[in-house]
Amino acid sequence: MAQQQEFRTTQRPPLDLSHHFSQTTKNRLSSNVKGLYKWFQLPGMQNVAGGLPHESYFPYDTLEAAAARPSRFDEPKSSKGKSNKPAEWHVTVPKIQDTTDILKKIDLSTALQYGTAEGYPPLATFIRKFARDHLHPNVPYAEGPEIIMTCGSTDGLAKAVEALTNPWNKTKDWIRDKEGVLFEEFAYMNAVQTVEPRGLNVVTVGVDADGMRASGPGGLADVLENWDFSKGKRPHLMYTVTLGQNPTGSTTSIERRKEIYTLCQRYDIIIIEDEPYWNLQFPSSRKHAAKYRGEAAVQADLFNRNYNAHGRSSGYEFLDSLVPSFLSIDVDGRVVRLDTFSKTIAPGCRLGWITAQPAIVERILRITEVSTQQPSGFVQVMVAQLLLQQQGSPATARKSADKEGLGWTLDGWVQWLAGLRDAYERRVHDMCSVLEEGRTVAIDRPAAHRRSSSLDSWSVINKVPMYEFDWPLAGMFLWVKIRYDTHPLLEIYGAEKVCTALWFFLLKKPFLILSAPGTMFAPTEAIRRGRAFQYIRLCFAPMAEDAVTDISQHFVAGCRAFWQLENFDDIEELDDSVMPEKMGLQMC
Amino acid sequence: MAQQQEFRTTQRPPLDLSHHFSQTTKNRLSSNVKGLYKWFQLPGMQNVAGGLPHESYFPYDTLEAAAARPSRFDEPKSSKGKSNKPAEWHVTVPKIQDTTDILKKIDLSTALQYGTAEGYPPLATFIRKFARDHLHPNVPYAEGPEIIMTCGSTDGLAKAVEALTNPWNKTKDWIRDKEGVLFEEFAYMNAVQTVEPRGLNVVTVGVDADGMRASGPGGLADVLENWDFSKGKRPHLMYTVTLGQNPTGSTTSIERRKEIYTLCQRYDIIIIEDEPYWNLQFPSSRKHAAKYRGEAAVQADLFNRNYNAHGRSSGYEFLDSLVPSFLSIDVDGRVVRLDTFSKTIAPGCRLGWITAQPAIVERILRITEVSTQQPSGFVQVMVAQLLLQQQGSPATARKSADKEGLGWTLDGWVQWLAGLRDAYERRVHDMCSVLEEGRTVAIDRPAAHRRSSSLDSWSVINKVPMYEFDWPLAGMFLWVKIRYDTHPLLEIYGAEKVCTALWFFLLKKPFLILSAPGTMFAPTEAIRRGRAFQYIRLCFAPMAEDAVTDISQHFVAGCRAFWQLENFDDIEELDDSVMPEKMGLQMC
């Protein structure tokens, strides 16, 4: 413990990065509400200042839920993929919880009232401790990072972009003022659409299985060193998903992180690290892949390295086993990390948090006060009570003094995260196994249109790969590269039409597979027109657990049938093809 | 009905106001997600496209609440201001509701999943119908307005401002490009802080008891006609609270609305109408005020005029009795109305909606997709089920086929709104009566520092007014003007110190009244330094219903004691006074 203390206090504070703030963000007033709190807190003080409705006018007298125990994922499952046992626990939020401790006062009189932009105190305090002491126990700058609750990571990103970029207008602004944001070459388009309408340059960096590439052509160093200033400023902001990147599924190793971070220091870049899949890391993927492909063919092991050996343990074996955040190497305070409950509780929460150096969080707090104000009290209080329900609350008072009615606590939260990981690890195994085993197809009819020598070569072998992929080490996605070059009709239709036809063909009976075409993840027109079409993103999350294998088999069967087609005449959508990316489909 | 039909179809469509859109908003891509929905909806389609976690991984199996019946406000009260009866109704949202009708499918599998930016379909559909057919049945443009759910009106305002203003940077932009927004001369500072950091001009318009003034010095016509272009563009946007304006409590009559609207047409201004208090209108205030002051002294009657006589009835007597929105005279589609559940359900909802012409709502939809995405599913589903719970839901299935387990429906919602109004009407009566009766104080000691002849005149009468106010016709606030000119110590301390001292004095025992100083509502430095200090805003909402009189008496007693003071020596805060507006306190 003494060592830990020293670890904290010998560090330097984060850099002043306020030159990155947008003009609007610089203009925002500072706030010092706390000065007035002394009046609020005087016993008997009658607050007739704020326009706060009295809680007796709220039509809800309790909020309640039937909820899971954190051990749900460890329990035996029925054949439907649901727990055999019914929900074992009733969460109850009373109208008024009689305590003056605002960290234990979890009730509707506080949660459904106006609150603070940091978040609901019991929940924000829990998350702050979780983020600082457990999830990122080794942030290298003095005093450590701050957190603020968000309405989910899309909201978090919007606020970070508002804080850190100036809009640019081509009709009146100088090109030298045009800012830019770095993205992986395939990216979550909603993030791109957050910055692009501001008139900013969307700058892409190459990706491999190890995440964003630091070196080589199209890698980060190349992009920054050879920046063409006639396009605008060199990018000062990076958006990256480092764990189970969406859509490629790649995971950024700690070595790669250090290379990227060093470049971001050199070029003064702030890193927005968006990690919705951070707890979904799959150490077994490498082993499974090696079983099929041999040790030499799979990437190096990212796990079980005890990254925290040189610093503090998270206090949990599960958390220690995870590839750590950029925050863990962020000596300058240039990392803004986005977290969300969307994948750990439910997307409809619209609840998450930002972790960053205090000065950046303070500016985002100011933005929050004049936009979302705070996440909905309904979700904040239900999550707070799930985690923190006390012995004395009405629901537990009726019961005996056992632990039945108590909240998950931090231990339960980590147990839930680990159980969720295990469940997704089974899914990735199920889907990848089927795709691995069904990768090739035998072409057993005359190749009517084969002419090139390369095609001739496999017409002899008669068995060709239909696609290739890496076993994802994290996340929810399989990024499948279509081997259009092995399709018998390539020469008639061309690569792009073959890939588009496959997407439409899979939609049809009996396959009925709605996948995400790679073009939906192309941040720029060049990438869209380039090689994006040859990818399909499959997600192993949306179906029931026991349906993953079956759906994966449908996908393989669809590919197989597609490779047997004599023509695409029945795929009438191919002519006036309206691919989802042209429809602006927002994909999660 | 035939007449109503005709009323709709002979109208012209709203004007194209897209020249008001900010550059960023113009840049946003259009979206046509609906094209892909045909695939989503095919029976048996396996969606492996979206990164949607399966609902079996959500730790909540139900969400429930003990809730009020809409008749709660009509029931007898206990002495504590609470209903005698316990909560009479249990709301239950099941994990899965078995129906394919998305308007009736109110369950966690949909509400806690990713949703659409318009809002949760059952709720957004209810609100759309409520807004179009009942709240604003006479919107004069063809096809009527559209709605989109927001995370409360602060979020709605932020999105409207993002859609309709371009940030301006004094270090690089031309003054001719600087945009401006019109506000009432006293305003909700959070709204001012939404636009000011964008570098825009905050332009104030005078207010009287009838709302924003259209004519006369400092009225809207004066401000616009005599606009000084050396300050920037003439304002193209107005922010206004027309019903129970915050903080002045003024309510804009329909005649005044027409004058203002005509000016907004002439100068091409978009009106953002923020109405958190729209259902809290108090027809009895005028009558009560007249009892004390005589008929001649009170403003004209705004109510009982059957404004909808020339158009369609809302279908509800209560809604017809309310002063209608700017939307009801908005032939051009230049009104953006903000609504919120903060005052009708609870502030912690962070839930509201925008009503505007479809093209404006469409752009706000695009902003929503890359920021909040949607309000939290937790609040959306709880409000949806409160209003719409069906016979077939699990909670009601257990019961007999009576109406016990059913949602409020539209009738219940309007009944609740009316009941809430009645409750606030009792509050405004209680507070105003006490203040009315306690307005004057007898100065019964020698006036040590009286010198001027005007002061001498009342030293004879010996009874002076301490404050003045109008009985509010709507809202939550009393805007109290301090009659510092009658205070015996005026000449020693000056007007501003007298007012500031009163604010601090009221905070002290035995009064313990925390009120909102008028300076907190001054949008500009000129108004802040001018006459803002002479006001105090009192809110009759935050206390229990039966405490309003007592607290009001505390206020009067505090004023009375303050007028008896021989000096301000005991008000030590006066010297290094840190008034809340300097602390940036965010007031609701």
mmCIF file of C-alpha atoms in Angstrom, chain A residues 23-24 27-29 31-33 35-36 39-40 42-54 56-68 72-73 81 87 90 95 111-114 151 154-155 158 162 167 169 172-173 177 188 190 193-194 197-199 342-350 369-379 382-383 386 408 416 420 423-424 427 476-477 503-504 507 512-516 537-539 541-545 551 573 580 583-588, chain B residues 23-24 27-29 31-33 35-36 39-40 42-54 56-68 72-73 81 87 90 95 111-114 151 154-155 158 162 167 169 172-173 177 188 190 193-194 197-199 342-350 369-379 382-383 386 408 416 420 423-424 427 476-477 503-504 507 512-516 537-539 541-545 551 573 580 583-588:
data_model
loop_
_atom_site.group_PDB
_atom_site.id
_atom_site.type_symbol
_atom_site.label_atom_id
_atom_site.label_comp_id
_atom_site.label_asym_id
_atom_site.label_seq_id
_atom_site.Cartn_x
_atom_site.Cartn_y
_atom_site.Cartn_z
ATOM 1 C CA GLN A 23 -13.633 28.287 -29.302
ATOM 2 C CA THR A 24 -17.157 27.584 -28.055
ATOM 3 C CA ASN A 27 -16.075 30.562 -24.108
ATOM 4 C CA ARG A 28 -18.094 28.559 -21.600
ATOM 5 C CA LEU A 29 -18.219 30.044 -18.150
ATOM 6 C CA SER A 31 -19.194 27.229 -12.606
ATOM 7 C CA ASN A 32 -18.811 27.055 -8.873
ATOM 8 C CA VAL A 33 -22.149 25.808 -7.696
ATOM 9 C CA GLY A 35 -20.417 27.718 -2.947
ATOM 10 C CA LEU A 36 -24.176 27.830 -2.703
ATOM 11 C CA TRP A 39 -27.039 27.290 2.101
ATOM 12 C CA PHE A 40 -28.920 24.336 0.650
ATOM 13 C CA LEU A 42 -28.496 24.298 6.381
ATOM 14 C CA PRO A 43 -31.054 22.370 8.433
ATOM 15 C CA GLY A 44 -34.527 23.793 7.958
ATOM 16 C CA MET A 45 -33.570 25.915 4.948
ATOM 17 C CA GLN A 46 -36.599 26.470 2.749
ATOM 18 C CA ASN A 47 -35.522 26.400 -0.855
ATOM 19 C CA VAL A 48 -37.884 28.608 -2.810
ATOM 20 C CA ALA A 49 -35.158 29.398 -5.341
ATOM 21 C CA GLY A 50 -35.243 26.467 -7.753
ATOM 22 C CA GLY A 51 -38.165 25.481 -9.935
ATOM 23 C CA LEU A 52 -38.282 21.979 -8.518
ATOM 24 C CA PRO A 53 -41.638 20.222 -8.378
ATOM 25 C CA HIS A 54 -42.361 18.514 -5.057
ATOM 26 C CA SER A 56 -45.492 14.152 -4.036
ATOM 27 C CA TYR A 57 -46.434 15.270 -7.563
ATOM 28 C CA PHE A 58 -44.388 12.515 -9.241
ATOM 29 C CA PRO A 59 -46.854 9.806 -10.289
ATOM 30 C CA TYR A 60 -44.395 7.028 -9.411
ATOM 31 C CA ASP A 61 -44.289 5.897 -5.779
ATOM 32 C CA THR A 62 -41.681 3.202 -6.403
ATOM 33 C CA LEU A 63 -39.601 1.917 -9.268
ATOM 34 C CA GLU A 64 -38.975 -1.797 -9.183
ATOM 35 C CA ALA A 65 -37.526 -4.607 -11.235
ATOM 36 C CA ALA A 66 -37.175 -8.322 -11.299
ATOM 37 C CA ALA A 67 -33.447 -8.635 -11.835
ATOM 38 C CA ALA A 68 -30.687 -11.124 -12.330
ATOM 39 C CA ARG A 72 -26.759 -15.793 -13.801
ATOM 40 C CA PHE A 73 -24.237 -16.672 -16.499
ATOM 41 C CA GLY A 81 -30.765 -20.318 -23.828
ATOM 42 C CA ALA A 87 -35.586 -13.998 -11.865
ATOM 43 C CA HIS A 90 -36.590 -7.962 -6.695
ATOM 44 C CA LYS A 95 -40.033 7.180 -2.996
ATOM 45 C CA ALA A 111 -33.356 10.409 -8.670
ATOM 46 C CA LEU A 112 -36.455 11.886 -10.295
ATOM 47 C CA GLN A 113 -35.576 15.425 -9.215
ATOM 48 C CA TYR A 114 -33.180 17.751 -11.016
ATOM 49 C CA CYS A 151 -26.217 9.366 -22.123
ATOM 50 C CA THR A 154 -22.567 8.329 -28.827
ATOM 51 C CA ASP A 155 -23.484 11.215 -26.548
ATOM 52 C CA ALA A 158 -20.606 14.127 -29.496
ATOM 53 C CA GLU A 162 -17.911 19.555 -29.448
ATOM 54 C CA PRO A 167 -16.552 23.519 -37.144
ATOM 55 C CA ASN A 169 -17.148 26.175 -43.298
ATOM 56 C CA LYS A 172 -15.865 31.310 -45.578
ATOM 57 C CA ASP A 173 -13.028 29.696 -43.642
ATOM 58 C CA ASP A 177 -7.996 26.261 -40.257
ATOM 59 C CA TYR A 188 -18.250 2.878 -37.010
ATOM 60 C CA ASN A 190 -21.966 6.992 -36.657
ATOM 61 C CA GLN A 193 -20.976 11.227 -39.062
ATOM 62 C CA THR A 194 -20.374 12.981 -35.750
ATOM 63 C CA PRO A 197 -20.782 17.485 -40.941
ATOM 64 C CA ARG A 198 -18.600 19.878 -38.939
ATOM 65 C CA GLY A 199 -16.565 20.228 -42.112
ATOM 66 C CA SER A 342 -25.021 -0.581 -23.705
ATOM 67 C CA LYS A 343 -23.250 -3.922 -23.958
ATOM 68 C CA THR A 344 -22.912 -4.715 -20.243
ATOM 69 C CA ILE A 345 -26.508 -3.948 -19.214
ATOM 70 C CA ALA A 346 -28.603 -2.890 -22.210
ATOM 71 C CA PRO A 347 -28.349 -0.445 -25.136
ATOM 72 C CA GLY A 348 -31.629 1.223 -24.161
ATOM 73 C CA CYS A 349 -29.986 2.457 -20.956
ATOM 74 C CA ARG A 350 -28.422 5.334 -22.910
ATOM 75 C CA GLU A 369 -25.271 21.384 -18.191
ATOM 76 C CA VAL A 370 -26.655 23.057 -21.314
ATOM 77 C CA SER A 371 -27.541 19.937 -23.290
ATOM 78 C CA THR A 372 -28.504 16.639 -21.674
ATOM 79 C CA GLN A 373 -28.129 18.017 -18.098
ATOM 80 C CA GLN A 374 -27.785 14.428 -16.824
ATOM 81 C CA PRO A 375 -28.752 10.921 -17.929
ATOM 82 C CA SER A 376 -32.335 10.005 -17.105
ATOM 83 C CA GLY A 377 -32.886 9.438 -13.391
ATOM 84 C CA PHE A 378 -34.939 6.356 -14.234
ATOM 85 C CA VAL A 379 -31.954 4.465 -15.595
ATOM 86 C CA MET A 382 -32.282 1.465 -11.460
ATOM 87 C CA VAL A 383 -28.621 0.766 -12.183
ATOM 88 C CA LEU A 386 -29.048 -2.998 -8.925
ATOM 89 C CA TRP A 408 -24.552 -6.676 -6.632
ATOM 90 C CA TRP A 416 -21.414 -10.179 -14.166
ATOM 91 C CA LEU A 420 -20.988 -11.949 -19.931
ATOM 92 C CA ALA A 423 -21.154 -16.128 -22.776
ATOM 93 C CA TYR A 424 -19.804 -14.145 -25.728
ATOM 94 C CA ARG A 427 -20.685 -17.397 -29.187
ATOM 95 C CA MET A 476 -19.027 -8.764 -31.174
ATOM 96 C CA PHE A 477 -18.007 -8.980 -34.788
ATOM 97 C CA TRP A 503 -25.134 -9.935 -49.815
ATOM 98 C CA PHE A 504 -28.515 -9.950 -51.535
ATOM 99 C CA LEU A 507 -31.071 -12.333 -47.644
ATOM 100 C CA LEU A 512 -32.466 -15.303 -44.602
ATOM 101 C CA ILE A 513 -29.191 -13.836 -43.372
ATOM 102 C CA LEU A 514 -29.151 -10.047 -42.996
ATOM 103 C CA SER A 515 -25.478 -9.157 -42.690
ATOM 104 C CA ALA A 516 -23.731 -5.796 -42.762
ATOM 105 C CA ARG A 537 -19.527 -7.960 -41.020
ATOM 106 C CA LEU A 538 -21.231 -10.707 -39.042
ATOM 107 C CA CYS A 539 -22.370 -10.131 -35.481
ATOM 108 C CA ALA A 541 -24.586 -11.032 -30.470
ATOM 109 C CA PRO A 542 -28.216 -10.522 -31.566
ATOM 110 C CA MET A 543 -29.509 -14.104 -31.613
ATOM 111 C CA ALA A 544 -30.299 -16.482 -28.753
ATOM 112 C CA GLU A 545 -27.171 -18.232 -27.552
ATOM 113 C CA ILE A 551 -27.354 -19.163 -38.156
ATOM 114 C CA GLU A 573 -31.906 -6.230 -56.673
ATOM 115 C CA PRO A 580 -27.697 -0.090 -46.874
ATOM 116 C CA MET A 583 -29.612 4.401 -47.234
ATOM 117 C CA GLY A 584 -27.550 5.859 -44.433
ATOM 118 C CA LEU A 585 -28.404 2.953 -42.153
ATOM 119 C CA GLN A 586 -27.113 3.575 -38.689
ATOM 120 C CA MET A 587 -25.414 0.406 -37.569
ATOM 121 C CA CYS A 588 -24.495 -0.299 -34.011
ATOM 122 C CA GLN B 23 -23.640 24.903 -42.031
ATOM 123 C CA THR B 24 -23.063 21.773 -39.952
ATOM 124 C CA ASN B 27 -23.907 19.115 -44.185
ATOM 125 C CA ARG B 28 -25.636 16.238 -42.441
ATOM 126 C CA LEU B 29 -26.560 13.379 -44.714
ATOM 127 C CA SER B 31 -31.122 9.100 -44.089
ATOM 128 C CA ASN B 32 -33.584 6.671 -45.532
ATOM 129 C CA VAL B 33 -33.426 3.789 -43.138
ATOM 130 C CA GLY B 35 -35.729 1.113 -47.208
ATOM 131 C CA LEU B 36 -33.923 -1.528 -45.225
ATOM 132 C CA TRP B 39 -35.573 -6.888 -44.871
ATOM 133 C CA PHE B 40 -35.726 -6.611 -41.101
ATOM 134 C CA LEU B 42 -39.260 -10.574 -43.333
ATOM 135 C CA PRO B 43 -40.419 -13.498 -41.168
ATOM 136 C CA GLY B 44 -37.516 -15.641 -40.106
ATOM 137 C CA MET B 45 -34.875 -13.087 -41.145
ATOM 138 C CA GLN B 46 -31.744 -13.515 -39.048
ATOM 139 C CA ASN B 47 -30.262 -10.154 -38.310
ATOM 140 C CA VAL B 48 -26.533 -10.599 -37.928
ATOM 141 C CA ALA B 49 -25.918 -7.058 -39.152
ATOM 142 C CA GLY B 50 -26.424 -4.904 -36.076
ATOM 143 C CA GLY B 51 -24.351 -5.070 -32.920
ATOM 144 C CA LEU B 52 -27.404 -5.692 -30.759
ATOM 145 C CA PRO B 53 -26.963 -7.721 -27.582
ATOM 146 C CA HIS B 54 -29.615 -10.398 -27.093
ATOM 147 C CA SER B 56 -31.500 -12.575 -22.453
ATOM 148 C CA TYR B 57 -28.289 -10.745 -21.484
ATOM 149 C CA PHE B 58 -30.158 -7.779 -19.992
ATOM 150 C CA PRO B 59 -30.098 -8.205 -16.202
ATOM 151 C CA TYR B 60 -33.630 -6.829 -15.870
ATOM 152 C CA ASP B 61 -36.499 -9.286 -16.372
ATOM 153 C CA THR B 62 -39.195 -6.729 -15.636
ATOM 154 C CA LEU B 63 -39.446 -3.046 -14.834
ATOM 155 C CA GLU B 64 -42.241 -2.165 -12.472
ATOM 156 C CA ALA B 65 -43.631 0.723 -10.490
ATOM 157 C CA ALA B 66 -46.213 1.554 -7.919
ATOM 158 C CA ALA B 67 -47.968 4.424 -9.620
ATOM 159 C CA ALA B 68 -50.689 6.968 -9.177
ATOM 160 C CA ARG B 72 -54.876 11.328 -7.460
ATOM 161 C CA PHE B 73 -55.170 15.103 -7.290
ATOM 162 C CA GLY B 81 -50.203 16.754 1.763
ATOM 163 C CA ALA B 87 -50.421 3.820 -4.417
ATOM 164 C CA HIS B 90 -48.885 -1.537 -10.156
ATOM 165 C CA LYS B 95 -39.354 -8.739 -20.756
ATOM 166 C CA ALA B 111 -37.339 -0.651 -24.917
ATOM 167 C CA LEU B 112 -33.897 -1.707 -23.661
ATOM 168 C CA GLN B 113 -32.638 -2.453 -27.170
ATOM 169 C CA TYR B 114 -31.273 0.129 -29.619
ATOM 170 C CA CYS B 151 -33.882 14.150 -23.404
ATOM 171 C CA THR B 154 -32.575 21.655 -22.342
ATOM 172 C CA ASP B 155 -31.510 18.944 -24.762
ATOM 173 C CA ALA B 158 -29.343 22.570 -27.513
ATOM 174 C CA GLU B 162 -27.148 23.498 -33.085
ATOM 175 C CA PRO B 167 -20.834 29.500 -34.040
ATOM 176 C CA ASN B 169 -15.291 33.284 -33.502
ATOM 177 C CA LYS B 172 -11.273 35.031 -37.224
ATOM 178 C CA ASP B 173 -14.854 35.711 -38.333
ATOM 179 C CA ASP B 177 -21.511 36.999 -39.862
ATOM 180 C CA TYR B 188 -33.649 31.346 -17.861
ATOM 181 C CA ASN B 190 -29.285 28.044 -18.900
ATOM 182 C CA GLN B 193 -25.630 29.847 -21.750
ATOM 183 C CA THR B 194 -26.662 27.520 -24.564
ATOM 184 C CA PRO B 197 -20.542 30.438 -25.818
ATOM 185 C CA ARG B 198 -21.196 30.029 -29.537
ATOM 186 C CA GLY B 199 -20.164 33.673 -29.841
ATOM 187 C CA SER B 342 -40.111 17.576 -16.157
ATOM 188 C CA LYS B 343 -43.045 19.405 -14.612
ATOM 189 C CA THR B 344 -45.838 16.987 -15.532
ATOM 190 C CA ILE B 345 -44.123 13.752 -14.428
ATOM 191 C CA ALA B 346 -40.692 14.458 -12.942
ATOM 192 C CA PRO B 347 -37.540 16.432 -13.850
ATOM 193 C CA GLY B 348 -35.392 13.307 -13.585
ATOM 194 C CA CYS B 349 -37.213 11.839 -16.570
ATOM 195 C CA ARG B 350 -35.005 13.875 -18.888
ATOM 196 C CA GLU B 369 -28.714 10.066 -34.261
ATOM 197 C CA VAL B 370 -25.154 11.221 -33.599
ATOM 198 C CA SER B 371 -25.644 12.568 -30.079
ATOM 199 C CA THR B 372 -28.237 11.232 -27.658
ATOM 200 C CA GLN B 373 -29.559 8.637 -30.160
ATOM 201 C CA GLN B 374 -32.810 8.441 -28.155
ATOM 202 C CA PRO B 375 -33.995 9.144 -24.609
ATOM 203 C CA SER B 376 -33.293 6.324 -22.175
ATOM 204 C CA GLY B 377 -35.498 3.303 -22.779
ATOM 205 C CA PHE B 378 -36.018 3.047 -19.030
ATOM 206 C CA VAL B 379 -37.971 6.273 -18.834
ATOM 207 C CA MET B 382 -42.131 3.432 -17.900
ATOM 208 C CA VAL B 383 -43.989 6.465 -19.210
ATOM 209 C CA LEU B 386 -48.097 4.329 -17.347
ATOM 210 C CA TRP B 408 -54.058 6.102 -17.995
ATOM 211 C CA TRP B 416 -53.632 14.282 -14.525
ATOM 212 C CA LEU B 420 -51.752 19.087 -11.404
ATOM 213 C CA ALA B 423 -52.783 21.700 -7.201
ATOM 214 C CA TYR B 424 -50.467 24.493 -8.386
ATOM 215 C CA ARG B 427 -50.213 26.951 -4.255
ATOM 216 C CA MET B 476 -44.236 28.233 -10.883
ATOM 217 C CA PHE B 477 -42.826 31.639 -10.017
ATOM 218 C CA TRP B 503 -31.397 38.252 0.123
ATOM 219 C CA PHE B 504 -28.744 37.327 2.697
ATOM 220 C CA LEU B 507 -31.250 33.143 4.516
ATOM 221 C CA LEU B 512 -34.271 30.410 6.437
ATOM 222 C CA ILE B 513 -35.611 31.401 3.034
ATOM 223 C CA LEU B 514 -33.346 30.578 0.089
ATOM 224 C CA SER B 515 -34.762 32.622 -2.791
ATOM 225 C CA ALA B 516 -33.375 33.325 -6.250
ATOM 226 C CA ARG B 537 -37.872 35.096 -7.684
ATOM 227 C CA LEU B 538 -39.945 32.930 -5.376
ATOM 228 C CA CYS B 539 -41.029 29.455 -6.425
ATOM 229 C CA ALA B 541 -43.361 24.422 -6.267
ATOM 230 C CA PRO B 542 -40.615 22.786 -4.179
ATOM 231 C CA MET B 543 -42.298 22.509 -0.762
ATOM 232 C CA ALA B 544 -45.095 20.212 0.398
ATOM 233 C CA GLU B 545 -48.477 21.619 -0.516
ATOM 234 C CA ILE B 551 -42.996 29.523 4.057
ATOM 235 C CA GLU B 573 -21.758 38.356 3.704
ATOM 236 C CA PRO B 580 -25.321 32.914 -6.714
ATOM 237 C CA MET B 583 -21.214 31.255 -8.822
ATOM 238 C CA GLY B 584 -22.911 30.346 -12.089
ATOM 239 C CA LEU B 585 -25.663 28.511 -10.258
ATOM 240 C CA GLN B 586 -27.840 26.662 -12.692
ATOM 241 C CA MET B 587 -31.409 27.426 -11.727
ATOM 242 C CA CYS B 588 -34.388 25.526 -13.018
#
